[in-house]
């Protein structure tokens, strides 16, 4: 076990965790950031909506952030290890233990572990994820603007009219024709068809109820000529420039269970995010904060940076009030 407790333990080395570490350093707090080097956008060559880093490599972003923190701030250390256990001791300190049995203690804990995507059981989906299957058309898709065709998967949590229509509307900003695939859900397809029939712009959209037997990525992922081949149960195939689908997610760790944290309500059993409301992002246990993809359905880098900063500021506020024996803000 490390000899002295640090101010904050940060689990997660993505944008939220890195921002939390940088923020804490600015007030001379000591912190250890644990990075298991597994990232939700690890399959993506580009990230977007970050000024000075738009359409650039997310791996390079993380590496440059790490270098800047270690070069400029002496109170932060980084550990490339996978934390397996987190607990709060009777002395009020938090203890984390990695897969090798090494332990660290801290006065506060920030969870920035990210989310785990639950892919639908469609062959080829995983290969196309992050390359031609886009979960967010603010993050991806602009480079494919003016595409002839795009598809929307109305499955999992998107297997309802409001969400399917929302994603189709986003896709129609970038493609001339949008097909909503219900993957064999005839009742949903009928509801969507009724909704579209009542709209004046229904020529842009169409519904396909055939079961999808596979998705095949064709071409160089860095080229806008790449497409997804949608393979259907009747043997036919359809080329789509890109597919829109936001898969179900779950918190990417067991720390919420280990610590007994509350989860935000979710329509899908076994999914959901850690309940950690803005602006402080404190969880249901005092001294435990959460940031990034693990606290919100809006899983984008810009949001992760924002919540990472806020969680760190909140942790600092508690630490300083406790240090001086003052009444804390919250």
PDB file of C-alpha atoms in Angstrom, residues 147-152 167-181 202-208:
ATOM      1  CA  UNK A 147     -24.452  10.939 -48.756  1.00  0.00           C
ATOM      2  CA  UNK A 148     -27.045   9.276 -50.949  1.00  0.00           C
ATOM      3  CA  UNK A 149     -28.244   6.863 -48.284  1.00  0.00           C
ATOM      4  CA  UNK A 150     -27.974   6.217 -44.551  1.00  0.00           C
ATOM      5  CA  UNK A 151     -29.607   3.745 -42.207  1.00  0.00           C
ATOM      6  CA  UNK A 152     -30.995   3.856 -38.671  1.00  0.00           C
ATOM      7  CA  UNK A 167     -32.093   9.583 -35.008  1.00  0.00           C
ATOM      8  CA  UNK A 168     -33.593   9.513 -38.502  1.00  0.00           C
ATOM      9  CA  UNK A 169     -34.036  13.291 -38.436  1.00  0.00           C
ATOM     10  CA  UNK A 170     -30.372  13.710 -37.505  1.00  0.00           C
ATOM     11  CA  UNK A 171     -29.342  11.365 -40.302  1.00  0.00           C
ATOM     12  CA  UNK A 172     -31.462  13.294 -42.820  1.00  0.00           C
ATOM     13  CA  UNK A 173     -29.275  16.344 -42.214  1.00  0.00           C
ATOM     14  CA  UNK A 174     -26.426  14.397 -43.799  1.00  0.00           C
ATOM     15  CA  UNK A 175     -28.059  11.968 -46.248  1.00  0.00           C
ATOM     16  CA  UNK A 176     -30.619  12.302 -49.033  1.00  0.00           C
ATOM     17  CA  UNK A 177     -32.537   9.177 -48.041  1.00  0.00           C
ATOM     18  CA  UNK A 178     -32.809   7.499 -44.641  1.00  0.00           C
ATOM     19  CA  UNK A 179     -34.022   3.952 -44.061  1.00  0.00           C
ATOM     20  CA  UNK A 180     -35.195   2.940 -40.593  1.00  0.00           C
ATOM     21  CA  UNK A 181     -34.499  -0.766 -40.075  1.00  0.00           C
ATOM     22  CA  UNK A 202     -41.993  11.496 -45.597  1.00  0.00           C
ATOM     23  CA  UNK A 203     -40.300  11.056 -48.988  1.00  0.00           C
ATOM     24  CA  UNK A 204     -36.932  11.350 -47.229  1.00  0.00           C
ATOM     25  CA  UNK A 205     -37.621   8.426 -44.905  1.00  0.00           C
ATOM     26  CA  UNK A 206     -38.688   4.856 -45.369  1.00  0.00           C
ATOM     27  CA  UNK A 207     -39.107   1.835 -43.103  1.00  0.00           C
ATOM     28  CA  UNK A 208     -37.666  -1.629 -43.713  1.00  0.00           C
TER      29      UNK A 208
END
